[in-house]
Tab-separated table of C-alpha atoms and ligand atoms in Angstrom:
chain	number	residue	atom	x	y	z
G	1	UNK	CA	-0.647	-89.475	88.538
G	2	UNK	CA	-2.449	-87.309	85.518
G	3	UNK	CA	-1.120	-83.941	84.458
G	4	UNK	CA	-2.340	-81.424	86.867
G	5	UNK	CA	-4.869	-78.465	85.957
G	6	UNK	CA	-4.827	-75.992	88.608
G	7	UNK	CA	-6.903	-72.551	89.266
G	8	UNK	CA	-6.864	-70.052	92.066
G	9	UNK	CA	-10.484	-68.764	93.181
G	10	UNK	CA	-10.471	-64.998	94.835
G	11	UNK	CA	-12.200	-64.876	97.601
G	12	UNK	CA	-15.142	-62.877	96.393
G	13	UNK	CA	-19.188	-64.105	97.805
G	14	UNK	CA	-22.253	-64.837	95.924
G	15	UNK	CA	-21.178	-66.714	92.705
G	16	UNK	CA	-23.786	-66.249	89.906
G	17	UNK	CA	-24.379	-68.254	87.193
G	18	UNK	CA	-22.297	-66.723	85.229
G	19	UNK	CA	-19.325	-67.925	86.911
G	20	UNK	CA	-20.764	-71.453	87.297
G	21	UNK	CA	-21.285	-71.545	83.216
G	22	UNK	CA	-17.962	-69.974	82.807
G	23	UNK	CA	-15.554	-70.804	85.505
G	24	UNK	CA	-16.447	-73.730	87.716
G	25	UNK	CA	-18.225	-76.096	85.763
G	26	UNK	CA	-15.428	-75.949	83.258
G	27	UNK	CA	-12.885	-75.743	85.403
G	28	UNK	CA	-14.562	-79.200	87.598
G	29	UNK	CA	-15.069	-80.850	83.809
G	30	UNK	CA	-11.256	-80.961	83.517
G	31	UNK	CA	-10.955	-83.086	86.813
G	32	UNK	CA	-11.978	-86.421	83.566
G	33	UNK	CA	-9.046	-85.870	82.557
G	34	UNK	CA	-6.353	-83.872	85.091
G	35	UNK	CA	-5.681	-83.931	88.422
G	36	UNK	CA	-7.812	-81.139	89.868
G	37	UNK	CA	-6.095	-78.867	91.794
G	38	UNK	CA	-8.259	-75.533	93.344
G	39	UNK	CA	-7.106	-73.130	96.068
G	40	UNK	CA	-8.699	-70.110	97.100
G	41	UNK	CA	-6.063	-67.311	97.165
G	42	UNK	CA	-6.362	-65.492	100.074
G	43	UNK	CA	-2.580	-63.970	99.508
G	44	UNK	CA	-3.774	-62.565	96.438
G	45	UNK	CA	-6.880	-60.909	98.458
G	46	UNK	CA	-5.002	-59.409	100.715
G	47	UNK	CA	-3.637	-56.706	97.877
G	48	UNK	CA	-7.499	-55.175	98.128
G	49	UNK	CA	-8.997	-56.483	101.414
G	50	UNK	CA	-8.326	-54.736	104.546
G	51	UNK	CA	-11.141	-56.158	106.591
G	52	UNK	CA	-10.110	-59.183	108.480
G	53	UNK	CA	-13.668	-60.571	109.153
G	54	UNK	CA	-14.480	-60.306	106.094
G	55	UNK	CA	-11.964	-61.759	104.080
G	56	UNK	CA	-12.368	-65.154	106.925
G	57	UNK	CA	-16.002	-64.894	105.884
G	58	UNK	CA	-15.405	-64.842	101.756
G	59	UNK	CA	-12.902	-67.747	102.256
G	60	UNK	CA	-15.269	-70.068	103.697
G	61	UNK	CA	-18.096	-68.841	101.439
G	62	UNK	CA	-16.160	-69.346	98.564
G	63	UNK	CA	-14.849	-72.962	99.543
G	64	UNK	CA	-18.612	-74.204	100.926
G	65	UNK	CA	-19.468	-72.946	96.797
G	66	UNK	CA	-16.879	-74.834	95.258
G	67	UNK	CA	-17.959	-77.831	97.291
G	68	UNK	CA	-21.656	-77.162	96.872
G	69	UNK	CA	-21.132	-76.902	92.864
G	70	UNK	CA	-19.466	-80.261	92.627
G	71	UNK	CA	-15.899	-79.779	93.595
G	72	UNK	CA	-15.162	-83.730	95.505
G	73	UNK	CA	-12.694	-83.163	97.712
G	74	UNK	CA	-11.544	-87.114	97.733
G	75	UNK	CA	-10.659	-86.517	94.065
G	76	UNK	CA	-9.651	-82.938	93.348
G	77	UNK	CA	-7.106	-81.173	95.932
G	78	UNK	CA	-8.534	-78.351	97.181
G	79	UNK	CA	-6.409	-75.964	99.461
G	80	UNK	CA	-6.050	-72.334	100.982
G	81	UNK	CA	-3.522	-70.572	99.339
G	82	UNK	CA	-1.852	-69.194	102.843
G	83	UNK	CA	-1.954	-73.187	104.475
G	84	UNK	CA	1.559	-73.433	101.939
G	85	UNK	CA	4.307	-72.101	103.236
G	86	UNK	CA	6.303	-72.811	100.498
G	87	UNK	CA	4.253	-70.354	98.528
G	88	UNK	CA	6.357	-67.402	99.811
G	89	UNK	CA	9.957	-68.521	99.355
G	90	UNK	CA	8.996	-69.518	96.257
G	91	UNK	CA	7.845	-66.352	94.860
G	92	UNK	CA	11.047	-64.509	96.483
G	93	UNK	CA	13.144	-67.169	94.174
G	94	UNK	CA	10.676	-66.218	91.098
G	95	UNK	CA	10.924	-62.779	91.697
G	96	UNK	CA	14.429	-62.656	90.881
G	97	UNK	CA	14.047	-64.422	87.215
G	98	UNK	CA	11.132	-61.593	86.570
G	99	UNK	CA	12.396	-58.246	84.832
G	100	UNK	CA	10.703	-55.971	86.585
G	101	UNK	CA	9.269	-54.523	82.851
G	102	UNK	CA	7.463	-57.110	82.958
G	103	UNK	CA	5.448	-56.773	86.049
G	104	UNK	CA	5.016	-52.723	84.773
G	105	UNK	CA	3.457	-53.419	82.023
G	106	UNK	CA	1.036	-55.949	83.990
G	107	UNK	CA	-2.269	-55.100	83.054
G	108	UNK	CA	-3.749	-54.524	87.060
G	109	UNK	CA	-0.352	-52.232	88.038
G	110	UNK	CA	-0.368	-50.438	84.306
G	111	UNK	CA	-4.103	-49.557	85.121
G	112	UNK	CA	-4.058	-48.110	88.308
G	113	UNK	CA	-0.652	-45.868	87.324
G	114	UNK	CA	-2.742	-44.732	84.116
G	115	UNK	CA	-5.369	-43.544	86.427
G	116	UNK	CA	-3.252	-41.673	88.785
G	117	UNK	CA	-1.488	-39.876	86.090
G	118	UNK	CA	-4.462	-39.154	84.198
G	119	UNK	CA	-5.727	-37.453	87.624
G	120	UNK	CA	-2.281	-35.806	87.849
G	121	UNK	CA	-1.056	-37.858	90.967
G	122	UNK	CA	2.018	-39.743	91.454
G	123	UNK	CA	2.342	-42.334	89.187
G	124	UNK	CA	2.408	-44.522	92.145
G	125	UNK	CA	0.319	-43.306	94.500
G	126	UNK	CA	-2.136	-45.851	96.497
G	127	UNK	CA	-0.328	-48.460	95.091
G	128	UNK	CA	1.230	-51.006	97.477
G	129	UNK	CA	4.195	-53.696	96.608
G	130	UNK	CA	1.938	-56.606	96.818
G	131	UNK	CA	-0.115	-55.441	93.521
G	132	UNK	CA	2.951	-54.773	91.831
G	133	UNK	CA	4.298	-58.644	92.740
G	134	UNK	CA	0.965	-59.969	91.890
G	135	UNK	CA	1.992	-61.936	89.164
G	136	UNK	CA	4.636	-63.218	90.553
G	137	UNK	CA	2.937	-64.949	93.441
G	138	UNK	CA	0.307	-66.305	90.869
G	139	UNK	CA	3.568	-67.898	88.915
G	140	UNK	CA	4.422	-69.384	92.281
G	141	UNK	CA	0.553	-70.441	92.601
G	142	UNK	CA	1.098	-71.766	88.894
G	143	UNK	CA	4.665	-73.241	89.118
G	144	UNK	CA	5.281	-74.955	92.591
G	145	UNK	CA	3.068	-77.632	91.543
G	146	UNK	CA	4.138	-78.243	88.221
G	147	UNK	CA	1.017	-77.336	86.577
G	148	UNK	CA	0.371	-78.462	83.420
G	149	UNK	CA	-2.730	-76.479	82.415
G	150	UNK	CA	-4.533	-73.834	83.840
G	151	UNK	CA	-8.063	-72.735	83.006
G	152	UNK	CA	-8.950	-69.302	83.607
G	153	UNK	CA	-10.687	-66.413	82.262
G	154	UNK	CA	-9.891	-63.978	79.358
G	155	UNK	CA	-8.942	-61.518	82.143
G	156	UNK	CA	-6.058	-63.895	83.407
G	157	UNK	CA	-4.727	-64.185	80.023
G	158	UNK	CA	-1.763	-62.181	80.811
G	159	UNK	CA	-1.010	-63.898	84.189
G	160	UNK	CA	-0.056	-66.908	82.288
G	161	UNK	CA	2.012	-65.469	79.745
G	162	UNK	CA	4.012	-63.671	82.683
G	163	UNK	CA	4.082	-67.335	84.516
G	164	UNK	CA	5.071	-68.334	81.199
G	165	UNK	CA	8.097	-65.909	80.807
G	166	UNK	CA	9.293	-66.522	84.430
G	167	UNK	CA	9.473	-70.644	84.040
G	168	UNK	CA	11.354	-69.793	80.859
G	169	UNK	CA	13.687	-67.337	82.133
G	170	UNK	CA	14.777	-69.970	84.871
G	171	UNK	CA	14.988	-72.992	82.693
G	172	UNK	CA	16.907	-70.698	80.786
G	173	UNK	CA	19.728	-70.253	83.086
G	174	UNK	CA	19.366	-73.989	84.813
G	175	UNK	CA	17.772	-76.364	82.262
G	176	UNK	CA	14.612	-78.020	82.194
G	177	UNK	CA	13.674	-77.739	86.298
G	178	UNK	CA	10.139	-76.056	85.995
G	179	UNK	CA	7.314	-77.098	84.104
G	180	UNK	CA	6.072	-74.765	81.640
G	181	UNK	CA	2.195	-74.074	81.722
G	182	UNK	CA	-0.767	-73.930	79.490
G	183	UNK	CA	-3.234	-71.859	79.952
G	184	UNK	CA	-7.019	-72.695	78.853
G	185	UNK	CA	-8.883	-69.660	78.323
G	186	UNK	CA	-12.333	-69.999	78.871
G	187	UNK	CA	-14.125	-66.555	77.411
G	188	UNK	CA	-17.639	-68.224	77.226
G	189	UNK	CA	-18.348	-66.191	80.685
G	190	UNK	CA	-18.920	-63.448	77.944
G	191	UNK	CA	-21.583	-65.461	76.235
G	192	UNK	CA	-23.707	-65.545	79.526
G	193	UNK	CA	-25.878	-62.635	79.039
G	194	UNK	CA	-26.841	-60.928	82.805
G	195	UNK	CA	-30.622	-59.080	83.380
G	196	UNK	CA	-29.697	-56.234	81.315
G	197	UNK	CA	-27.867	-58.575	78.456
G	198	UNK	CA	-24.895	-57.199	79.209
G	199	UNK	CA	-21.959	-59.878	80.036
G	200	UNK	CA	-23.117	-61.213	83.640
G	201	UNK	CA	-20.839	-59.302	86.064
G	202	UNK	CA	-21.044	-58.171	89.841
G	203	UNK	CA	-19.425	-55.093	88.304
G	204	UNK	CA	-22.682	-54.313	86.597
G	205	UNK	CA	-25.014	-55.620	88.850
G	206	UNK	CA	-26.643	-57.892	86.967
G	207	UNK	CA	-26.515	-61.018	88.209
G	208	UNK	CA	-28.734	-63.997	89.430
G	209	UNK	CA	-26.761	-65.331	92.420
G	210	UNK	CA	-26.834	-69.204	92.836
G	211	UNK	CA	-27.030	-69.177	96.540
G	212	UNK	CA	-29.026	-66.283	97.294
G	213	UNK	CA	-32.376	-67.100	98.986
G	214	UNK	CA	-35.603	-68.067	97.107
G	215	UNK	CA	-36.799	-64.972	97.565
G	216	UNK	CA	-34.610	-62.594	96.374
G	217	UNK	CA	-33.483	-65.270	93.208
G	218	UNK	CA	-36.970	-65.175	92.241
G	219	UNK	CA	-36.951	-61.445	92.382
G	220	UNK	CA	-33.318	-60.651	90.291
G	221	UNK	CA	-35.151	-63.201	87.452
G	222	UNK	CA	-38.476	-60.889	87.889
G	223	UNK	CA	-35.838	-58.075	86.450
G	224	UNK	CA	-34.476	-59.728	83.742
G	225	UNK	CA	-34.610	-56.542	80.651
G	226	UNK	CA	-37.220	-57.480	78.095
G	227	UNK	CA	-38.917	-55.266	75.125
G	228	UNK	CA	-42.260	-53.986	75.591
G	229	UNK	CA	-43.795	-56.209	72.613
G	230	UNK	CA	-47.224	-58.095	73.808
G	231	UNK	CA	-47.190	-61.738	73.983
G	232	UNK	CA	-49.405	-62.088	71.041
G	233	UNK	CA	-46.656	-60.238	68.977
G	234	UNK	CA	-43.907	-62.308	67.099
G	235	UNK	CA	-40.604	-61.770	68.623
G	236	UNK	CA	-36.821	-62.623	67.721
G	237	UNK	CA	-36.010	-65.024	70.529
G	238	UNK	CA	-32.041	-65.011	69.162
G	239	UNK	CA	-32.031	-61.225	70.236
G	240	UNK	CA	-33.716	-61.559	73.472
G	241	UNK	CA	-31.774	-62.299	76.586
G	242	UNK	CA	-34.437	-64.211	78.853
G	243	UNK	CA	-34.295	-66.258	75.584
G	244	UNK	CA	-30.751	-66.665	75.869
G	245	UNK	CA	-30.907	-67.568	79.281
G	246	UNK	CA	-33.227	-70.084	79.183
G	247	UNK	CA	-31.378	-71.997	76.533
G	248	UNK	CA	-28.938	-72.516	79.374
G	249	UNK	CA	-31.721	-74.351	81.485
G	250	UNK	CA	-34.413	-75.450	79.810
G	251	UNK	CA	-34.860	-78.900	78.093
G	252	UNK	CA	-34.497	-78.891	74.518
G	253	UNK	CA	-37.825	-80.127	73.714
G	254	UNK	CA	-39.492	-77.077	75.599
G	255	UNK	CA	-36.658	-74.552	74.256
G	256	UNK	CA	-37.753	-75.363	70.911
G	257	UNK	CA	-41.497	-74.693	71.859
G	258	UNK	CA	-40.412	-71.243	73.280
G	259	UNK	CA	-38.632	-70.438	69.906
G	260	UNK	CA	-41.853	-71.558	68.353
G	261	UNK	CA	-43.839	-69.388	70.549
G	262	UNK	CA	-41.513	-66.652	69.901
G	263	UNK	CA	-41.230	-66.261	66.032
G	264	UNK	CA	-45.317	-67.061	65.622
G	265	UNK	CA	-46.953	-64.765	68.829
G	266	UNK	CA	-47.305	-66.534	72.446
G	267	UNK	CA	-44.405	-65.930	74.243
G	268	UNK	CA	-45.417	-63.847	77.008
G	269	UNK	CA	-42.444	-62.858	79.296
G	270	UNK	CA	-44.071	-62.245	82.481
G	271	UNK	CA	-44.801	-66.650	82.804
G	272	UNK	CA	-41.050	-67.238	80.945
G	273	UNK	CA	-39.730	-65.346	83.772
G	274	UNK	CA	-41.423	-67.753	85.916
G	275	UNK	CA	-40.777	-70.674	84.084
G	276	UNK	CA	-36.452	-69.477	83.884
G	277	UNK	CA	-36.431	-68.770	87.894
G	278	UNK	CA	-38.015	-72.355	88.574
G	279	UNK	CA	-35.865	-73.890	86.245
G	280	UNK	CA	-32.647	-72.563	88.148
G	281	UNK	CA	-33.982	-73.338	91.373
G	282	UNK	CA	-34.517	-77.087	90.169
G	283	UNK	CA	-30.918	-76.954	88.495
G	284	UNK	CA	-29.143	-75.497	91.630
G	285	UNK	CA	-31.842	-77.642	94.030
G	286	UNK	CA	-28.842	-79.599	95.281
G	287	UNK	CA	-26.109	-77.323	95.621
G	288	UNK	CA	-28.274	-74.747	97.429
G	289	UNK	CA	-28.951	-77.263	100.070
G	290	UNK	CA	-25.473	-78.373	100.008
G	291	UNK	CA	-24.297	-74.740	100.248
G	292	UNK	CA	-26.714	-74.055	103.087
G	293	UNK	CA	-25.091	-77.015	105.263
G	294	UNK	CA	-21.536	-76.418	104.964
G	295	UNK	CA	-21.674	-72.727	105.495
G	296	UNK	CA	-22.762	-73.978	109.168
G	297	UNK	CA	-19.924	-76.714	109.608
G	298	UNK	CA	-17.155	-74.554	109.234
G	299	UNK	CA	-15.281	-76.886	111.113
G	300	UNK	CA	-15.528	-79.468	108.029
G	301	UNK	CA	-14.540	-77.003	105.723
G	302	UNK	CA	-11.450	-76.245	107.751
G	303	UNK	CA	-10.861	-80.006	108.072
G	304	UNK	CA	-11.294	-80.518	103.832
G	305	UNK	CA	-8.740	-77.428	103.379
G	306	UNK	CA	-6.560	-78.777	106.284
G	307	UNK	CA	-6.281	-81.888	104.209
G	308	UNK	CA	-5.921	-80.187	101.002
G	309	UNK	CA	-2.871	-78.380	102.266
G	310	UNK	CA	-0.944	-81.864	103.191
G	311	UNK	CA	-1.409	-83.224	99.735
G	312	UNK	CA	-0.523	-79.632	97.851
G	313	UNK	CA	2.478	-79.526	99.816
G	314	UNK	CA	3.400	-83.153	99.206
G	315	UNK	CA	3.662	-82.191	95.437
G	316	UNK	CA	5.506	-78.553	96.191
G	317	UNK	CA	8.281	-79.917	98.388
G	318	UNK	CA	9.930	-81.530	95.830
G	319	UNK	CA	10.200	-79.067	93.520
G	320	UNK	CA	11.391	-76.705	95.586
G	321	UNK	CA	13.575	-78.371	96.622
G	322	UNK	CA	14.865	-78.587	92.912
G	323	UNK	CA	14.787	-74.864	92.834
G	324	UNK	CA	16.549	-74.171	96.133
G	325	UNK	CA	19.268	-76.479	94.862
G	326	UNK	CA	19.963	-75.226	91.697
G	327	UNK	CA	20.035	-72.148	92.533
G	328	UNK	CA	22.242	-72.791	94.901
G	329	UNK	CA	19.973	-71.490	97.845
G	330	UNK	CA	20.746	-75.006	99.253
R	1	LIG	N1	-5.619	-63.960	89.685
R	1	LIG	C1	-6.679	-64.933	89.606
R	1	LIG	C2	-8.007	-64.197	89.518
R	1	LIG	O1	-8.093	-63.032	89.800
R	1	LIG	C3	-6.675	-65.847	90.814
R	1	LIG	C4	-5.437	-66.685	90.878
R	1	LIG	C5	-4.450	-66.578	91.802
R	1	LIG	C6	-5.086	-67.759	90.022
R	1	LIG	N2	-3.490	-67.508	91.586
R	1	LIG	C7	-3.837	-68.248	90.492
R	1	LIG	C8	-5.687	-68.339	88.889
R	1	LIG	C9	-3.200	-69.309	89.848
R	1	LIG	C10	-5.053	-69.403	88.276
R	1	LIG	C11	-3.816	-69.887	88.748
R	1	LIG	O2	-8.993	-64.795	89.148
């Protein structure tokens, strides 16, 4: 079997193509050369979500996306992070090779304490146990399945080192028994520039969602931030992000007509707006279809996680096992 590459996906809705640029199609890209491994962490979730309905409804959007956007369930393993049992006890076993300084200075738990003191609250007010242990369970996520790389974003950067620490501190005290990750850091979501040409981010609202309908796709494009230059006027397409953005779709015979129109007068926004929303429509054609379909069989989805499950644990038991033994748990 290849190494394995594994990533957990949060349950959040509406990817946008920021995230496909950034996240999935990288992420899918690795499955050449890995052993694909994706789960959508629902455990994680649950430190935020307190809506049951909704957090059913953001797992099966996010899986019918990750299927939709190329993610082959006969080839990559592709699980719900709650189907492992194993997932659990094996973070309970973690948690006691993690100093708990570590998971202070953890950059989600150091946050929210900064905020409540700066507001002159408890240090630990609003904060429940399962943010504090969060990067614990994602070392469990990272090293029940021996993981050999793990591409995420700049944001999870820390996450790894702590999964990092943890494997170390445990081979430490009984030899070489976990694997010991790398983590590929994929920052290019920051090069994807959203309406406003700011970093695309929910946060900020300014995103063009992949699966949203025609409609409303065509719209978010429609509000893409330009200058108020006329189209006769020469313009710097390198500082323009509908410019930038097209580069990510458009062919590069008719990019390098746009730059053309750009530098010598021509390039009216208004028809490159146009031109950028049909171009993602074509792009995503498939998947949106795709999307559209599975988000009404949620009885196949179940079935493709179902399966998933059965081969993740197949690779967990063992090493577990190893732990538990070791440790002398068993
Ligand atoms: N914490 C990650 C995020 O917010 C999700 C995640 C959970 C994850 N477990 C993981 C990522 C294991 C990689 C590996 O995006």
């Amino acid at each position: 079997m290849k190494p394995i590459a594994l990533t957990g996906i949060k349950p959040t809705g509406n990817p946008h193509i920021g995230n496909y640029l950034g996240m999935y199609r990288p992420a899918l890209e690795l499955m050449d050369n890995y052993q694909g491994m994706y789960f959508v962490a629902d455990y994680h979730a649950l430190t935020t979500m307190r809506d049951p309905q909704t957090l059913r409804g953001l797992v099966y959007e996010v899986a019918a996306s990750w299927l939709a956007l190329g993610l082959d369930p006969e080839k990559a393993i592709f699980f719900r992070q709650s189907d492992i049992p194993e997932i659990p006890e094996f973070t309970w076993i973690l948690s006691c090779f993690t100093s708990k300084g570590l998971l202070n200075r953890a950059h989600a738990y150091k946050d929210a304490v900064d905020e409540n003191l700066a507001n002159n609250h408890d240090p630990d007010e609003g904060i429940n146990a399962g943010l504090f242990y969060y990067p614990v369970l994602m070392a469990a996520d990272i090293l029940l399945y021996g993981s050999a790389v793990v591409p995420v974003g700049l944001d999870q950067k820390q996450h790894i080192e702590i999964t990092r620490d943890i494997a170390e501190a445990f081979n430490r005290t009984y030899g070489d028994v976990l694997t010991v990750p790398e983590g590929i850091i994929q920052d290019s979501v920051k090069k994807v520039p959203g309406l406003d040409g700011r970093k695309m981010s929910k946060s900020y609202g300014n995103v063009i969602p992949i699966f949203a309908p025609e409609k409303q796709l065509r719209k978010q494009v429609m509000r893409i931030v330009t200058d108020s230059k006329r189209p006769e006027d020469p313009k710097d397409p390198e500082s323009d992000n509908l410019f930038n953005l097209l580069q990510f779709f458009a062919s590069p015979e008719r990019l390098e007509e746009i730059r053309q129109l750009y530098t010598n007068g021509g390039a009216a926004y208004g028809d490159l707006k146009k031109e950028l929303a049909a171009l993602i429509l074509e792009e995503f054609a498939e998947a949106r279809r795709k999307f559209d379909a599975l988000i009404a069989d949620k009885a196949y989805i179940d079935q493709v996680l179902d399966e998933g499950a059965e081969k993740a644990r197949a690779i967990a038991r063992p090493i577990l096992a190893k732990a538990r033994k070791v440790t002398g748990i068993d």
